PDB file of C-alpha atoms and ligand atoms in Angstrom:
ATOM      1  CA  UNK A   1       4.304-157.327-220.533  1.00 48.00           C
ATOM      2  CA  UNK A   2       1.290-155.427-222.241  1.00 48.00           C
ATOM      3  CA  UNK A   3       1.101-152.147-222.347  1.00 52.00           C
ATOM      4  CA  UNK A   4      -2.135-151.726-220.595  1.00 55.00           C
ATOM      5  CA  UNK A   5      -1.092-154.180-217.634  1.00 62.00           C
ATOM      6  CA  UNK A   6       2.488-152.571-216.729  1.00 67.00           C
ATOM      7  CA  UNK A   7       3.419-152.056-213.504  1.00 77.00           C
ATOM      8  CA  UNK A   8       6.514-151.154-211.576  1.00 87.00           C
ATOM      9  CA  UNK A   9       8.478-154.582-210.625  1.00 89.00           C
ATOM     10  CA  UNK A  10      11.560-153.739-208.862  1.00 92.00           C
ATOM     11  CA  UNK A  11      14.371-156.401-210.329  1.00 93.00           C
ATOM     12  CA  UNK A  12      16.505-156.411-207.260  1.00 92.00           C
ATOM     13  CA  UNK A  13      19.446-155.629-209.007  1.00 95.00           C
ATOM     14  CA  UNK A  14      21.027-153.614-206.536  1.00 95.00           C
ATOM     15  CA  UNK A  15      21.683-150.789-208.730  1.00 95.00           C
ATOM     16  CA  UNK A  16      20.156-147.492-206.992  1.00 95.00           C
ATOM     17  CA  UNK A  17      21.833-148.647-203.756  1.00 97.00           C
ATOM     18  CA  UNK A  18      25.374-148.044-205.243  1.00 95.00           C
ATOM     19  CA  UNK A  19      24.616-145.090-207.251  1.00 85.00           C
ATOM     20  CA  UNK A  20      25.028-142.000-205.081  1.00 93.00           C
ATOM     21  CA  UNK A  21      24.975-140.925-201.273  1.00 97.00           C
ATOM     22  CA  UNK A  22      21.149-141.703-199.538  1.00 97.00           C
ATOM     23  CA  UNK A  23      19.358-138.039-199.319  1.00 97.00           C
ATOM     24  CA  UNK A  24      17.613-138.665-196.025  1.00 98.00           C
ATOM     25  CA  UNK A  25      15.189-136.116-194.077  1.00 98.00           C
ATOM     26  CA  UNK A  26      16.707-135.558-189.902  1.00 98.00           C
ATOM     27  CA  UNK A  27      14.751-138.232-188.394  1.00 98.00           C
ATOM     28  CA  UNK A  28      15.014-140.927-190.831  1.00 98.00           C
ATOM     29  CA  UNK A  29      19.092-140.607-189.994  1.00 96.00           C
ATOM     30  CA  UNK A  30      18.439-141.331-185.874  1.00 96.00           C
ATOM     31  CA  UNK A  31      15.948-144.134-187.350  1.00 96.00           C
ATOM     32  CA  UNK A  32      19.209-145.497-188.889  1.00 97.00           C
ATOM     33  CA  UNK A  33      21.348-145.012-186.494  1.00 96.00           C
ATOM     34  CA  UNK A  34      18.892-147.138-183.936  1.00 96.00           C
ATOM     35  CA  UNK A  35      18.966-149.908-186.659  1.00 97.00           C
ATOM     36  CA  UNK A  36      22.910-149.900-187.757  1.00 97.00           C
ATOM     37  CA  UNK A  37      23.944-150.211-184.074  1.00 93.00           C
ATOM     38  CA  UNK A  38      22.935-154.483-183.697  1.00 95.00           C
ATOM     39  CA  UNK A  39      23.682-155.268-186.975  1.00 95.00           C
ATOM     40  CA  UNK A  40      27.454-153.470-186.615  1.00 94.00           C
ATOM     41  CA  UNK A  41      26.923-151.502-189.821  1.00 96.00           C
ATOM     42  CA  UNK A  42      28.969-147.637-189.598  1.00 96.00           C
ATOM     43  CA  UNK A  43      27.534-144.868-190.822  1.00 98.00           C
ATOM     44  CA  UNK A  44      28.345-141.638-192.154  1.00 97.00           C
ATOM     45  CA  UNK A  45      25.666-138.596-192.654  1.00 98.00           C
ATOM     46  CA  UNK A  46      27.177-135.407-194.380  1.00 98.00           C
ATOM     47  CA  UNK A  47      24.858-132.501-193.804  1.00 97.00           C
ATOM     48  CA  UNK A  48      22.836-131.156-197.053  1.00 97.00           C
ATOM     49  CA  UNK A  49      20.596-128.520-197.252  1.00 97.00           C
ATOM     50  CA  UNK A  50      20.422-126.185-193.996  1.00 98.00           C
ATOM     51  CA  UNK A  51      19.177-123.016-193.153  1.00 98.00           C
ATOM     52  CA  UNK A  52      20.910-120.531-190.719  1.00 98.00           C
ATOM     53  CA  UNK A  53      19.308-119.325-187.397  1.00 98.00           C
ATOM     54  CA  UNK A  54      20.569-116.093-186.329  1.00 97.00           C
ATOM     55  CA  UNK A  55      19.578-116.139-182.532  1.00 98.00           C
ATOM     56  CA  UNK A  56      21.176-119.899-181.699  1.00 98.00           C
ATOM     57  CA  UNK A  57      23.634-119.321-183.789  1.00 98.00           C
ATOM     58  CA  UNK A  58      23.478-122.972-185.822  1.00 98.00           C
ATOM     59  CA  UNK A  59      22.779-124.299-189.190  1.00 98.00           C
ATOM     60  CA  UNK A  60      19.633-126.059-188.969  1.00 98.00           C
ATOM     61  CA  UNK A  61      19.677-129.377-191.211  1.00 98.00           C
ATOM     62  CA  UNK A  62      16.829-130.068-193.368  1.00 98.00           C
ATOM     63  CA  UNK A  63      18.583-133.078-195.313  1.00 98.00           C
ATOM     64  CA  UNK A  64      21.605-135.731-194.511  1.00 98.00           C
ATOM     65  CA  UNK A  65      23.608-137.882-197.117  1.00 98.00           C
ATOM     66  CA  UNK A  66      24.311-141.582-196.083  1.00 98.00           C
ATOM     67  CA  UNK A  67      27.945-142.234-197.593  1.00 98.00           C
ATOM     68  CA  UNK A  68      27.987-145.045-199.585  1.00 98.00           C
ATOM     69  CA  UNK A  69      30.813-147.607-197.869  1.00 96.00           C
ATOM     70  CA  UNK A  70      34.597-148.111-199.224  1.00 94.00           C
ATOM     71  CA  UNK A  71      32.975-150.670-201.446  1.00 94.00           C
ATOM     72  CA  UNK A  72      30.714-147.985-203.257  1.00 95.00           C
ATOM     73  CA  UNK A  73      27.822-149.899-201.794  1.00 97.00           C
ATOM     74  CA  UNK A  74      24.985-148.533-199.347  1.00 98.00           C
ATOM     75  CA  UNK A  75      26.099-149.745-196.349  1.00 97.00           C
ATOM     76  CA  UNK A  76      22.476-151.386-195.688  1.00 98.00           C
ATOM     77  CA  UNK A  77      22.639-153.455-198.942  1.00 97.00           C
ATOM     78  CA  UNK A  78      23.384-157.202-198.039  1.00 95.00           C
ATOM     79  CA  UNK A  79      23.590-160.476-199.930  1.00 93.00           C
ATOM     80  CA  UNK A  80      22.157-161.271-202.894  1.00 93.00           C
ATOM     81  CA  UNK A  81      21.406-157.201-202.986  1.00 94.00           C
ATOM     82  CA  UNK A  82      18.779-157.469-200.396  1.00 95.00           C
ATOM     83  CA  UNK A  83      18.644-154.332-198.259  1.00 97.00           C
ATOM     84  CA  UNK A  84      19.357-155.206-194.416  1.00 97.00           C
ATOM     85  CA  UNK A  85      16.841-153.056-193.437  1.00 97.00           C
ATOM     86  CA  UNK A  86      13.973-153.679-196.314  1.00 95.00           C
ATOM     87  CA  UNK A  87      11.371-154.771-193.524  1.00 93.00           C
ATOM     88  CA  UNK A  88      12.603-152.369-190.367  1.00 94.00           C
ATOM     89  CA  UNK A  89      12.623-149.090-191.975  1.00 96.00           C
ATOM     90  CA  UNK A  90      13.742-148.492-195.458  1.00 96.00           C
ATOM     91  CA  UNK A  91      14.674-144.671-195.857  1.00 98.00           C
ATOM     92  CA  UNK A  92      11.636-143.050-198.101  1.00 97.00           C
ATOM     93  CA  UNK A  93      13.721-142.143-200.834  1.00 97.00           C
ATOM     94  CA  UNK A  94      14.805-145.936-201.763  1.00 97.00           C
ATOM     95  CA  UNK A  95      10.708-146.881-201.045  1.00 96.00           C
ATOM     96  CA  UNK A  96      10.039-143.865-204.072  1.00 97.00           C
ATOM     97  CA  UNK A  97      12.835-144.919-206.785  1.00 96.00           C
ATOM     98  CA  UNK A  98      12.894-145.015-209.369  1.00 95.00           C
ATOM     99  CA  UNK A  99      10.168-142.226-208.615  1.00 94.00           C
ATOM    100  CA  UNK A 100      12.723-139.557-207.726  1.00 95.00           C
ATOM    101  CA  UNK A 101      13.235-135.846-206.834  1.00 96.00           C
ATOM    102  CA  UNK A 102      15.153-133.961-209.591  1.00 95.00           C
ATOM    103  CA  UNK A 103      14.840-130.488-207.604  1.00 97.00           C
ATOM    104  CA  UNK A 104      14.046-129.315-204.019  1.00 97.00           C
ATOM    105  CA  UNK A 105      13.447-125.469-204.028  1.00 97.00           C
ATOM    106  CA  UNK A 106      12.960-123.900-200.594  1.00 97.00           C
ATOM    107  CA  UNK A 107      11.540-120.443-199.669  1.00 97.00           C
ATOM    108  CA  UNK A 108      12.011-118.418-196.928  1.00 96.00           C
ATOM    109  CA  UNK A 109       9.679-115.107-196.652  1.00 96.00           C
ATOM    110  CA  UNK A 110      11.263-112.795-193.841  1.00 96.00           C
ATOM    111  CA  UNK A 111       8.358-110.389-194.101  1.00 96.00           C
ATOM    112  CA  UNK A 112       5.241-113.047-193.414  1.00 97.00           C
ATOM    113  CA  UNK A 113       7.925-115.725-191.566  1.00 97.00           C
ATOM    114  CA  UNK A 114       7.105-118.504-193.696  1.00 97.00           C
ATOM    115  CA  UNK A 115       9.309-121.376-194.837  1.00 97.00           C
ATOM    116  CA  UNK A 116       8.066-123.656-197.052  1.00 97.00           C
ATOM    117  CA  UNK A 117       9.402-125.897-200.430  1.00 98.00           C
ATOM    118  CA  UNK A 118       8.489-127.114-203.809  1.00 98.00           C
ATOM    119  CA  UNK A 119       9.892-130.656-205.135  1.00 97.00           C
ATOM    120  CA  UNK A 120       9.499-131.793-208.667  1.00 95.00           C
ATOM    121  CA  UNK A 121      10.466-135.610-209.266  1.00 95.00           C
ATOM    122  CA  UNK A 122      10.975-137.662-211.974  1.00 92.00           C
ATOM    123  CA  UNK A 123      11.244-141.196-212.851  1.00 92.00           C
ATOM    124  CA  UNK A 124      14.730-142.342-212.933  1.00 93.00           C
ATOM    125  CA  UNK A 125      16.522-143.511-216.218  1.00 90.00           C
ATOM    126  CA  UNK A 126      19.670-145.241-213.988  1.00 92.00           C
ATOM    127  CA  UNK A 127      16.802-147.779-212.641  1.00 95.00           C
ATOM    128  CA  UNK A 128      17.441-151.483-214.283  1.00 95.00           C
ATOM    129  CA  UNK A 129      13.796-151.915-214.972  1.00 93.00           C
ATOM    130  CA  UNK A 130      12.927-148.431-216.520  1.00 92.00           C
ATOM    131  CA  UNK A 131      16.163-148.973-218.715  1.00 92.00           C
ATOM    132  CA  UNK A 132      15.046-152.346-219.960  1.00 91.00           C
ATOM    133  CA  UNK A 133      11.250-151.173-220.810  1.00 89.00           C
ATOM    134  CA  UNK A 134      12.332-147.639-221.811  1.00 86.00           C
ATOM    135  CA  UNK A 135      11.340-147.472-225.174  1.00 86.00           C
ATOM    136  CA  UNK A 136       7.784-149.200-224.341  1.00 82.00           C
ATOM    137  CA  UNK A 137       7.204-146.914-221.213  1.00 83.00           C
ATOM    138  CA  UNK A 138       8.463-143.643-222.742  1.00 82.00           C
ATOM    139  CA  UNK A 139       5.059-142.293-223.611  1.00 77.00           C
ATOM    140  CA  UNK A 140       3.651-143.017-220.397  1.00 75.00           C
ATOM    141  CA  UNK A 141       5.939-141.387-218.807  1.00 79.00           C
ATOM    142  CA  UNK A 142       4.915-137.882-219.525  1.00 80.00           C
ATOM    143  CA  UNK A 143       1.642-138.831-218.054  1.00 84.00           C
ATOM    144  CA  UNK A 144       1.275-137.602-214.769  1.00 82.00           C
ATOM    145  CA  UNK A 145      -2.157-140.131-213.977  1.00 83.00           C
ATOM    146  CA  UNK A 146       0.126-142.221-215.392  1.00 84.00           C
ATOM    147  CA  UNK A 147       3.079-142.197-213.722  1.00 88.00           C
ATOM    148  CA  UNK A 148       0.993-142.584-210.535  1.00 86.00           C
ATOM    149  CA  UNK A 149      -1.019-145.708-211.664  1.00 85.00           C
ATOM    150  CA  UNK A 150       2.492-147.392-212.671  1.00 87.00           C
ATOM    151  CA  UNK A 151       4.224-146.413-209.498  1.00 91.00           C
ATOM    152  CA  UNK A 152       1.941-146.765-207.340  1.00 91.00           C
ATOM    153  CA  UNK A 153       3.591-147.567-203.956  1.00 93.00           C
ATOM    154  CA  UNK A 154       6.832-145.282-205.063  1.00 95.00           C
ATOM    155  CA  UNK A 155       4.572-142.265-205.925  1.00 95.00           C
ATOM    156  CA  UNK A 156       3.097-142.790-202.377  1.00 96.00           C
ATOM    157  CA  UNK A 157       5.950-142.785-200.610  1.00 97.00           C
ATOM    158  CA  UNK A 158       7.374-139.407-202.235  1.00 97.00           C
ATOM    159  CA  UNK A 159       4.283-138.203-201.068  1.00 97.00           C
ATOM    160  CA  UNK A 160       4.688-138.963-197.623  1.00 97.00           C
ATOM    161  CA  UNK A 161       8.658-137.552-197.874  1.00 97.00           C
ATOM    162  CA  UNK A 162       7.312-134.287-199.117  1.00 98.00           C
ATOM    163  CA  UNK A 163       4.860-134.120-196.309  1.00 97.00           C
ATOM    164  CA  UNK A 164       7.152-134.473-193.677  1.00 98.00           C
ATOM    165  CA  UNK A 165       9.409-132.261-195.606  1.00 98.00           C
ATOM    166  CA  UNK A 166       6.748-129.283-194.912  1.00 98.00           C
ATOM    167  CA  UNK A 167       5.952-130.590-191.604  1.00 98.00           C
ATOM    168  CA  UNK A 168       9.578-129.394-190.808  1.00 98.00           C
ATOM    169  CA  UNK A 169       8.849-126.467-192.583  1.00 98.00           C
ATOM    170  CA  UNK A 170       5.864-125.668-191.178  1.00 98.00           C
ATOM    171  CA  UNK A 171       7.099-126.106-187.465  1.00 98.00           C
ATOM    172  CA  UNK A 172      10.024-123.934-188.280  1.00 98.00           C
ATOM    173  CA  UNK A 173       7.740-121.064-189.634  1.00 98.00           C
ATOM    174  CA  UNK A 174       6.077-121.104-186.710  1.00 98.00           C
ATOM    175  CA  UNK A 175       9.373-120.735-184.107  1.00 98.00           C
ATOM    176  CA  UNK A 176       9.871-117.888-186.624  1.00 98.00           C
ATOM    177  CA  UNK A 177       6.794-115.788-186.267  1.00 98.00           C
ATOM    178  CA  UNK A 178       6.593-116.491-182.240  1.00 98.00           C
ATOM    179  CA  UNK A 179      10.757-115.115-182.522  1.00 98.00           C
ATOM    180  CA  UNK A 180      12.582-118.161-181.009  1.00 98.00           C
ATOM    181  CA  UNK A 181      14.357-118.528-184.225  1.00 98.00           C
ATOM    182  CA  UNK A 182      15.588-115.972-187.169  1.00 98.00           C
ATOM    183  CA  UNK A 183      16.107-117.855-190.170  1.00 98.00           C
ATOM    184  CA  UNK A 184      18.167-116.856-193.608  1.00 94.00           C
ATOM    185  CA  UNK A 185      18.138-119.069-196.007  1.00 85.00           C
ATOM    186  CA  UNK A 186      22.015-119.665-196.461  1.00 87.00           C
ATOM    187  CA  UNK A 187      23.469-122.023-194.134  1.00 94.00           C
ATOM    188  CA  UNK A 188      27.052-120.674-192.841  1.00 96.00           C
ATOM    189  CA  UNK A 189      29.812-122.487-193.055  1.00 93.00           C
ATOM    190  CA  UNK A 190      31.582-121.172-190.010  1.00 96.00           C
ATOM    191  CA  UNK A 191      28.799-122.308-187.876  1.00 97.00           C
ATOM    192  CA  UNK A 192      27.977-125.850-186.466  1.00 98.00           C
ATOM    193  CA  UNK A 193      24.800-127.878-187.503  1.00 98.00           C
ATOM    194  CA  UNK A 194      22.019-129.424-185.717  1.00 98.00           C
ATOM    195  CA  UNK A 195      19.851-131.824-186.637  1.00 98.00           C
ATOM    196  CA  UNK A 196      16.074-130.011-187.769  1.00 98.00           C
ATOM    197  CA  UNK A 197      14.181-132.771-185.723  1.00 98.00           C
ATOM    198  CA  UNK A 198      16.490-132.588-182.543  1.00 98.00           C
ATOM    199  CA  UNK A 199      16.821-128.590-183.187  1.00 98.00           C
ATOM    200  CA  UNK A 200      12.403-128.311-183.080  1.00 98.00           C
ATOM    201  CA  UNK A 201      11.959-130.231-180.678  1.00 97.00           C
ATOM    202  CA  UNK A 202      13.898-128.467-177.981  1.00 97.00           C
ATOM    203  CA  UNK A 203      11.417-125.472-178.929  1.00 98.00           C
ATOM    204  CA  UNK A 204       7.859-128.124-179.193  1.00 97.00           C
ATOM    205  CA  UNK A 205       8.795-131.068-177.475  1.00 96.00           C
ATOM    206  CA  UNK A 206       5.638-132.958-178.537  1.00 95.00           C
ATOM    207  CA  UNK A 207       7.254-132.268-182.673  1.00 96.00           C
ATOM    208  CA  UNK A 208       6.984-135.922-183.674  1.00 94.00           C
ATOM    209  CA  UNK A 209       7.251-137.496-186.860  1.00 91.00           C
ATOM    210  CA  UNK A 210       6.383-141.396-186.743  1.00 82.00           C
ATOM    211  CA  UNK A 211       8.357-143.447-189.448  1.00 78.00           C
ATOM    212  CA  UNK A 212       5.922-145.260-191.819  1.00 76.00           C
TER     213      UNK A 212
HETATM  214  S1  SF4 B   1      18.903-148.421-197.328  1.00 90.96           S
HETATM  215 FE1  SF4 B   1      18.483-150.360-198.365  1.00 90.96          FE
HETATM  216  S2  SF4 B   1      17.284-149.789-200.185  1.00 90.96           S
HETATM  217 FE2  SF4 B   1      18.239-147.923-199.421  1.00 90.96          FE
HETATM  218  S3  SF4 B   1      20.135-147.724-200.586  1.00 90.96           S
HETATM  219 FE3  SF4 B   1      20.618-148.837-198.685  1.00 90.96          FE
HETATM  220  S4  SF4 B   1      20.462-151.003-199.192  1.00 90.96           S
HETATM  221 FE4  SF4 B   1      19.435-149.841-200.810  1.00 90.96          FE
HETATM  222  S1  SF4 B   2      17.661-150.050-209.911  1.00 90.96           S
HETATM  223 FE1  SF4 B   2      15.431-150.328-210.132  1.00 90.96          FE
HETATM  224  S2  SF4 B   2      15.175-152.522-210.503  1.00 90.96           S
HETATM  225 FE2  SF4 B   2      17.243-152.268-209.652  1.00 90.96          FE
HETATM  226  S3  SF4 B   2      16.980-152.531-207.424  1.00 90.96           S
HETATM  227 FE3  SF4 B   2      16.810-150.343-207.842  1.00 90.96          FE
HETATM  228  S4  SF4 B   2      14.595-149.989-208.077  1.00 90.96           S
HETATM  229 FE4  SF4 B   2      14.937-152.203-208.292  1.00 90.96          FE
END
């Protein structure tokens, strides 16, 4: 490969669909569950970050966690590690790896009623291909112009996942300063959680995010 020539070729080894649970954003999980149902595959969505509304009463989710099956495998990834779902709707976190969030930071402002979030990512050292060009790629890496040239596609997706991520946000601000909801940023664990997309759109019915 030369170094002014390199681009991201994902080696279909499988490996970032076994690592750890799949961080998915509200509607990407009812996506799933519309595409798991005909091919018999069960999944399991553990809630992750939520924020607390005082009037309902509920933890609002922001992000899910697809378990990984008994096997330690996505429950999606099929023979010859092809994912089951590659050309339905692959979740935008495994379209972005190995371009990957290392931090999600969310902000909620009770005095202006604003929610919003700041993501950093990085480029992930568990993917096969990053491993076996590492030393060649290292410098580039730092390179933010870089970075974007080399993963192209993947740096394209994360941008999409972020801007849903504040589309949430931003619809969730807005039930906040018209006083349908009365957000703190700690979820409690005492109380049940909703789904954010299901959750908004009882307030704005026409909320709609469109997969990809
Ligand atoms: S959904 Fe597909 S790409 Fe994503 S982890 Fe599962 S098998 Fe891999
Ligand atoms: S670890 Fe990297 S090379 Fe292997 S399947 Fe995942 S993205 Fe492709």
């Amino acid at each position: 490969m030369r170094k002014d020539n390199i681009r991201f070729v994902c080696l279909r080894c499988g490996l970032c669909c076994m690592a750890s649970p799949i961080s998915l954003l509200p509607h990407e999980i009812l996506v799933l569950n519309d595409l798991a149902a005909p091919l018999n595959v069960k999944l399991k969505f553990v809630e992750g970050y939520a924020v607390y509304d005082r009037i309902s009463g509920v933890n609002v989710a922001l992000t899910y966690h697809m378990q990984l099956g008994n096997n330690g495998k996505c429950v999606f990834l099929g023979k010859n590690n092809l994912c089951l779902i590659h050309n339905r709707y692959k979740p935008l976190i495994c379209r972005s790896f190995p371009y990957t969030i290392k931090s999600i930071n969310y902000y909620f402002d009770p005095v202006a009623k604003i929610a919003f979030h700041r993501s950093s990512y990085t480029i992930s050292l568990a993917c096969e291909f990053i491993k076996k060009h590492k030393s060649m790629l290292e410098p580039y890496l730092k390179d933010e112009f870089l970075i974007k040239k080399f993963f192209d596609d993947e740096t394209r997706y994360a941008n999409l996942m972020e801007k849903y991520r504040s589309m949430y946000l931003l619809a969730l601000s807005y039930l906040w300063r018209v006083g349908y909801v009365d957000l703190a940023s700690d979820a409690r664990t005492d109380r049940p959680y909703v789904n954010a997309y299901l959750f908004i759109r009882r307030y704005i019915p026409y909320f709609a995010i469109r997969p990809y």
